Coordinates of C-alpha atoms in Angstrom, one line a residue:
X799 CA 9.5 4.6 -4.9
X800 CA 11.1 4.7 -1.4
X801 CA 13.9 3.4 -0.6
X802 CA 13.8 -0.6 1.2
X803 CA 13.8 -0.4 5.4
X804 CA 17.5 -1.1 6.0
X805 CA 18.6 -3.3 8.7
X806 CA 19.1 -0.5 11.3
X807 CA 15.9 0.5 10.6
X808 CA 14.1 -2.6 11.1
X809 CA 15.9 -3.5 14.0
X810 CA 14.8 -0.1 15.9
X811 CA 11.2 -0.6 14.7
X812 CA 10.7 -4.0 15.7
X813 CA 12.1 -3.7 19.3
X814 CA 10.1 -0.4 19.8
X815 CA 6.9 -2.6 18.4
X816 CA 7.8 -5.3 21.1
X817 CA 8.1 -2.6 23.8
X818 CA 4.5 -1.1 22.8
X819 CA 2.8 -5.0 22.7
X820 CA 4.3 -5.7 26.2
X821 CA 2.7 -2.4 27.6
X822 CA -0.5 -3.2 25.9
X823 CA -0.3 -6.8 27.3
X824 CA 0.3 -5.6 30.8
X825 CA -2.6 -2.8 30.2
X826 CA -0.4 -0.4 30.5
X827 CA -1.2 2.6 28.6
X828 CA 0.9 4.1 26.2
X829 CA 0.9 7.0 23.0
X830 CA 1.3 5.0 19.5
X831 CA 1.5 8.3 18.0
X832 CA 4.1 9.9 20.4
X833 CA 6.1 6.4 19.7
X834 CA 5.9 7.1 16.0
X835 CA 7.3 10.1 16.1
X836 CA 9.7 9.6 18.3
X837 CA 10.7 6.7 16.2
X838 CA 10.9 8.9 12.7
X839 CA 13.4 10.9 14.6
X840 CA 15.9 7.9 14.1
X841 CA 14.7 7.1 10.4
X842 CA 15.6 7.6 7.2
X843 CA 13.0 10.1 6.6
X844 CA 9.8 7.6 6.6
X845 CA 6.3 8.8 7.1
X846 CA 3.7 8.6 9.7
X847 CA 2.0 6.2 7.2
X848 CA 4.7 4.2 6.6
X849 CA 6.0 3.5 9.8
X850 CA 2.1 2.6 10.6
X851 CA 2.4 0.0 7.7
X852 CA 5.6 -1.6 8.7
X853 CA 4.1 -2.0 12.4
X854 CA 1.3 -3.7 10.4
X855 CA 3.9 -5.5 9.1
X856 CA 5.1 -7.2 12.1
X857 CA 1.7 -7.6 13.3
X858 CA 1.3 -10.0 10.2
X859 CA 4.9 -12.2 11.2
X860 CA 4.1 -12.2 14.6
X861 CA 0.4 -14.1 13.7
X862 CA 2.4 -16.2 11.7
X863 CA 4.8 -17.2 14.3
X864 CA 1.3 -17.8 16.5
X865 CA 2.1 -15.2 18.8
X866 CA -0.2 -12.2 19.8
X867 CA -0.2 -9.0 18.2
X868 CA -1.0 -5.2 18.7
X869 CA -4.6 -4.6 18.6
X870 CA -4.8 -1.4 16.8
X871 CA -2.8 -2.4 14.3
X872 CA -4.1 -5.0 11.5
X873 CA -2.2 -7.4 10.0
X874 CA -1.0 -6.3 6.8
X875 CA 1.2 -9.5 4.9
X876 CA 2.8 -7.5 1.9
X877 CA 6.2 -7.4 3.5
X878 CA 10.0 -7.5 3.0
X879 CA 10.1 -10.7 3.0
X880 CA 13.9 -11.1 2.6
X881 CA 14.9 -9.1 6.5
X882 CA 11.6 -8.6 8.4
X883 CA 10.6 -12.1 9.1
X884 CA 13.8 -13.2 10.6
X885 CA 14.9 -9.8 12.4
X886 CA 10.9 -10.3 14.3
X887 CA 11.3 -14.0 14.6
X888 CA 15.1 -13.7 16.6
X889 CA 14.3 -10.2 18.5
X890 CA 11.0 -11.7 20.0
X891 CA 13.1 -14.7 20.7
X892 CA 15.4 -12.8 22.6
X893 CA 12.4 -10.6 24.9
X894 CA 12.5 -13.6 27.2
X895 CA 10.2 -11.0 29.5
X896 CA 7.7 -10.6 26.9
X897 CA 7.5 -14.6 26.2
X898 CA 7.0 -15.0 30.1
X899 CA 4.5 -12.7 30.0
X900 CA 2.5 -14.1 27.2
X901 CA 2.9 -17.3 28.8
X902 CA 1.6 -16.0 32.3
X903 CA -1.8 -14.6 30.2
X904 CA -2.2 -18.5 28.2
X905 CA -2.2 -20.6 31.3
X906 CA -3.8 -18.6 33.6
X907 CA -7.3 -19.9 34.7
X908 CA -10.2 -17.2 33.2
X909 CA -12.3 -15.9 35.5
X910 CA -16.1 -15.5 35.4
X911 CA -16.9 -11.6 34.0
X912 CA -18.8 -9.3 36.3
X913 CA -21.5 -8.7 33.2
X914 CA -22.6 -5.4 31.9
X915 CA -25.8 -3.8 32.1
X916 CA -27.9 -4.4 29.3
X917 CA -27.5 -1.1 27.9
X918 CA -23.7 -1.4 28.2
X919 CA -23.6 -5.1 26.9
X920 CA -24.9 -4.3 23.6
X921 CA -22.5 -1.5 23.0
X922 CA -19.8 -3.9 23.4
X923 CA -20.9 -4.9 19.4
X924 CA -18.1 -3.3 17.0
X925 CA -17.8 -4.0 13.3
X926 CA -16.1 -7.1 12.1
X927 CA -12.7 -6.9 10.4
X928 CA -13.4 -6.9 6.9
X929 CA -12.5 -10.2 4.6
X930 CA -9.3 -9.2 2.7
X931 CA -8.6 -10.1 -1.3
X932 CA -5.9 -13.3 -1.0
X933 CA -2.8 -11.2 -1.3
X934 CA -1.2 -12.0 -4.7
X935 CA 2.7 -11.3 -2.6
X936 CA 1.7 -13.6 0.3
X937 CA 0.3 -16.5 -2.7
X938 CA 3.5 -16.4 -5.0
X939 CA 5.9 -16.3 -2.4
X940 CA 4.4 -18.7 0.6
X941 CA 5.6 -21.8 -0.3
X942 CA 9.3 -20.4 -0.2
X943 CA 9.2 -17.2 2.1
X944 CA 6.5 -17.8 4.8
X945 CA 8.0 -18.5 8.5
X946 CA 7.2 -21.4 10.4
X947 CA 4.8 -21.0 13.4
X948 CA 7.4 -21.6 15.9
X949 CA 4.7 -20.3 18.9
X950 CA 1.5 -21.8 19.7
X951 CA 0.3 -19.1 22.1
X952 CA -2.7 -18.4 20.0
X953 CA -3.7 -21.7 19.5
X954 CA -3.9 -22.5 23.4
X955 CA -5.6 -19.5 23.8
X956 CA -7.9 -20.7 21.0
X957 CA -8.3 -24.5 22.8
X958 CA -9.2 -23.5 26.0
X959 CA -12.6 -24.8 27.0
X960 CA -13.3 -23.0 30.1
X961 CA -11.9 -19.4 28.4
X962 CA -14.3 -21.0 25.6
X963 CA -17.6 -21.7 27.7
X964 CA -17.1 -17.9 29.2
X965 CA -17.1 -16.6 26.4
X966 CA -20.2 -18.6 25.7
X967 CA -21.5 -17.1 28.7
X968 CA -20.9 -13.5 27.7
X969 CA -22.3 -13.7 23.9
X970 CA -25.7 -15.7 25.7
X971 CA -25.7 -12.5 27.6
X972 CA -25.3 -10.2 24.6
X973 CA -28.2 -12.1 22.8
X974 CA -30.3 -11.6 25.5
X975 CA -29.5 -8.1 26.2
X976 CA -30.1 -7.6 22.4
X977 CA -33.7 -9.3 22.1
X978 CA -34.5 -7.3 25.5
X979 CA -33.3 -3.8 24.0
X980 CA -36.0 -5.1 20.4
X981 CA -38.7 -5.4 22.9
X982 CA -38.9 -8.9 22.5
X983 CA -38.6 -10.3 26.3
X984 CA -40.4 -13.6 25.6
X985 CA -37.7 -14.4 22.9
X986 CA -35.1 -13.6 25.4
X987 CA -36.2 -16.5 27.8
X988 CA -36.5 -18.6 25.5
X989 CA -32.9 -19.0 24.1
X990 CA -30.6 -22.0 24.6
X991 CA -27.3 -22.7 25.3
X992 CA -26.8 -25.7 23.2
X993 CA -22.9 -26.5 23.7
X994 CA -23.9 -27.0 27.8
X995 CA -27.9 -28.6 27.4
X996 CA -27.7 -30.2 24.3
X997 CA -23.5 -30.9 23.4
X998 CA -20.6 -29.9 21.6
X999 CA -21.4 -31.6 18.5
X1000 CA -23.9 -29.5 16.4
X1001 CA -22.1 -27.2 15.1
X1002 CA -23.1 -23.7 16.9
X1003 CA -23.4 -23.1 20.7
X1004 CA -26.3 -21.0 21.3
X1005 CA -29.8 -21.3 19.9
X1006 CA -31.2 -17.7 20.1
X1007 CA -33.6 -15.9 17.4
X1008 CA -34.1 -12.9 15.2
X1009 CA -36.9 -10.4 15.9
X1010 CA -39.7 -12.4 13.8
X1011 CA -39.0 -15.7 16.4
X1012 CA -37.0 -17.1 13.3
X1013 CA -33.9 -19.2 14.7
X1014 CA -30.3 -17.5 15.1
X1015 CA -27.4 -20.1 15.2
X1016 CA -24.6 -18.6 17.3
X1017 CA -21.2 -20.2 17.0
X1018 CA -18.6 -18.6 19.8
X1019 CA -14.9 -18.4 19.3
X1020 CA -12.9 -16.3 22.3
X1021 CA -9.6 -14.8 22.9
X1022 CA -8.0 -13.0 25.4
X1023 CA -6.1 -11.5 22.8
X1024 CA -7.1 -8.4 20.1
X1025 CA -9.5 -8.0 17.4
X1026 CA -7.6 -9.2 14.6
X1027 CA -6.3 -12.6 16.8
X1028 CA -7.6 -15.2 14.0
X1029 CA -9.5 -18.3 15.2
X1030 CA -9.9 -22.2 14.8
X1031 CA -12.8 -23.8 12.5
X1032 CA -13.6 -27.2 12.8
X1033 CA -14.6 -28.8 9.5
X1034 CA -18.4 -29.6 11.2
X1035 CA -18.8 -26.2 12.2
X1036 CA -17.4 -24.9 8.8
X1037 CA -19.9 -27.3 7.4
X1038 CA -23.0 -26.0 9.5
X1039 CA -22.2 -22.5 8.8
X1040 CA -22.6 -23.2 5.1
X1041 CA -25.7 -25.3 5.4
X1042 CA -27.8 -23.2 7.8
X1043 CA -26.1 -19.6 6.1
X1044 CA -29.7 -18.3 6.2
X1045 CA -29.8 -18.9 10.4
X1046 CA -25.8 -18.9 11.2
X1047 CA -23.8 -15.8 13.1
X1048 CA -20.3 -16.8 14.4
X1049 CA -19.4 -13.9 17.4
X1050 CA -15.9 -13.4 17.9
X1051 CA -15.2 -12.2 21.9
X1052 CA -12.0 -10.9 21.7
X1053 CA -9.9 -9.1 24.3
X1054 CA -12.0 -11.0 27.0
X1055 CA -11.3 -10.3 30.7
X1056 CA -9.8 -7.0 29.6
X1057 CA -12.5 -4.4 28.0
X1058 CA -14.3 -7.5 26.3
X1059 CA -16.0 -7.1 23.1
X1060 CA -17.2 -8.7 20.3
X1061 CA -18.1 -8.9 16.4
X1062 CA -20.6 -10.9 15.0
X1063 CA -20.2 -12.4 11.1
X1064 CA -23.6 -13.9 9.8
X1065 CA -23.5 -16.7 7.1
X1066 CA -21.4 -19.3 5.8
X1067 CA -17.7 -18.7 7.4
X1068 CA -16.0 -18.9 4.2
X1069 CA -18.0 -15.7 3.0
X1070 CA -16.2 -13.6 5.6
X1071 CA -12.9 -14.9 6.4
X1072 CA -10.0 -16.7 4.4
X1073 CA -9.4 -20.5 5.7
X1074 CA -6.9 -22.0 5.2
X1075 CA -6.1 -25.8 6.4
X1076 CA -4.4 -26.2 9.6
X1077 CA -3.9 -30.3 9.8
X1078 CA -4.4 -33.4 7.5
X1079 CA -6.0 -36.9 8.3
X1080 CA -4.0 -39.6 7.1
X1081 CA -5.8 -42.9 6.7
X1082 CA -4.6 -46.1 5.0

């Protein structure tokens, strides 16, 4: 078994992680693998691999603390819970440039995207993140070791309604581009953008259809952050999702206003994500 991170190890990981998210943040680019190695140079003889999983690592406190993360690396929660929390929590503290930064990116005003061509728009589709077993480390140890969200970058991201009704914007143009691509032109005119023409309140924001003229349910979430950025349910679209499963696709646009994509996942929420409650009503 190898030997725990030590401090000094953990300390140069982390800040070299923060130096690769502000680059990627500022769309700089930058060599993850030249960083690894570089990096192994000043370890105690770790791997490629697990120098890949600790950066996982961080990507998992950093959610946690509700600030952004890498993109290419996925959240991985099965950490050293007893050093790497606090070491992320006080060294992103202290990268009062990479806060500012951040900041800069929440408030600033989206802007309209110049839209693809229809050929590009539908090869903006990648595959979803798959659903993850509850991790039996993260469930024994949560009550007592999980860190406070002390940021709420993501969830501003996550409330803005004009960043919101873009992204609307860009999956009504994916649908359309899809149906268009199947052949099915008449289908394409035909869709509706319910959040704007109808309201807020049913649950999905974009009436579109399957091949067969059968109804598609769209539900929209948007980020300007990465792939594996997680999202906010409300409890009526959670509800919608499970009672129209057959109909129901919730698209994820991620990195929007950057190289904007998108994954789709079709049925009831719950089948492809873990939820977990964010805020309690207290009535008397």
């Amino acid at each position: 078994m190898a030997d725990a991170w030590s401090q000094k190890e953990i300390e140069l990981i982390v800040a070299d992680y923060l130096e690769m998210l502000k680059l990627e943040l500022s769309q700089q680019s930058y060599n993850k693998a030249a960083h690894n190695r570089d990096l192994r140079e000043n370890l105690q003889n770790r791997s490629k691999q697990s120098v890949e999983y600790k950066h996982r690592n961080i990507s998992a406190v950093l959610r946690e603390l509700g600030a952004p993360s890498i993109d290419g690396y996925k959240p991985a929660t099965n950490y050293q819970r007893q050093l790497l929390p606090q070491m992320v929590e006080s060294m992103f503290a202290d990268r009062s440039d990479l806060q500012v930064l951040i900041e800069k990116q929440v408030e600033a005003t989206p802007q309209p995207l110049a839209m693809p061509s229809v050929e590009d728009l539908v090869k903006r589709l990648v595959t979803a993140p798959e659903k993850r077993p509850p991790d039996s480390y993260q469930t024994v140890n949560e009550q007592k070791a999980s860190i406070a969200r002390k940021y709420d970058y993501l969830e501003r991201d996550a409330r803005n309604r004009k960043l919101g009704l873009l992204g609307e914007e860009f999956a009504l143009a994916y649908e359309k581009a899809r149906l268009i691509i199947a052949g099915k032109d008449s289908l394409a005119d035909k869709i509706e953008h319910t959040s704007v023409e109808t309201g807020d309140g049913m649950g999905f924001d974009i009436r579109s259809f399957e091949a067969d003229g059968s109804d598609r349910l769209i539900e929209v979430k948007t980020t300007r952050f990465g792939l594996y950025t997680p999202f906010y349910l409300s409890e009526n679209e959670r509800r919608v999702s499970q009672y129209s499963k057959e109909q129901y696709q919730l698209y994820r646009v991620f990195n929007f206003g950057k190289c904007t994509g998108l994954f789709t996942l079709p049925g009831a929420v719950e089948s492809n994500a873990n939820l977990s409650p964010t805020q309690y009503i207290a009535r008397f």
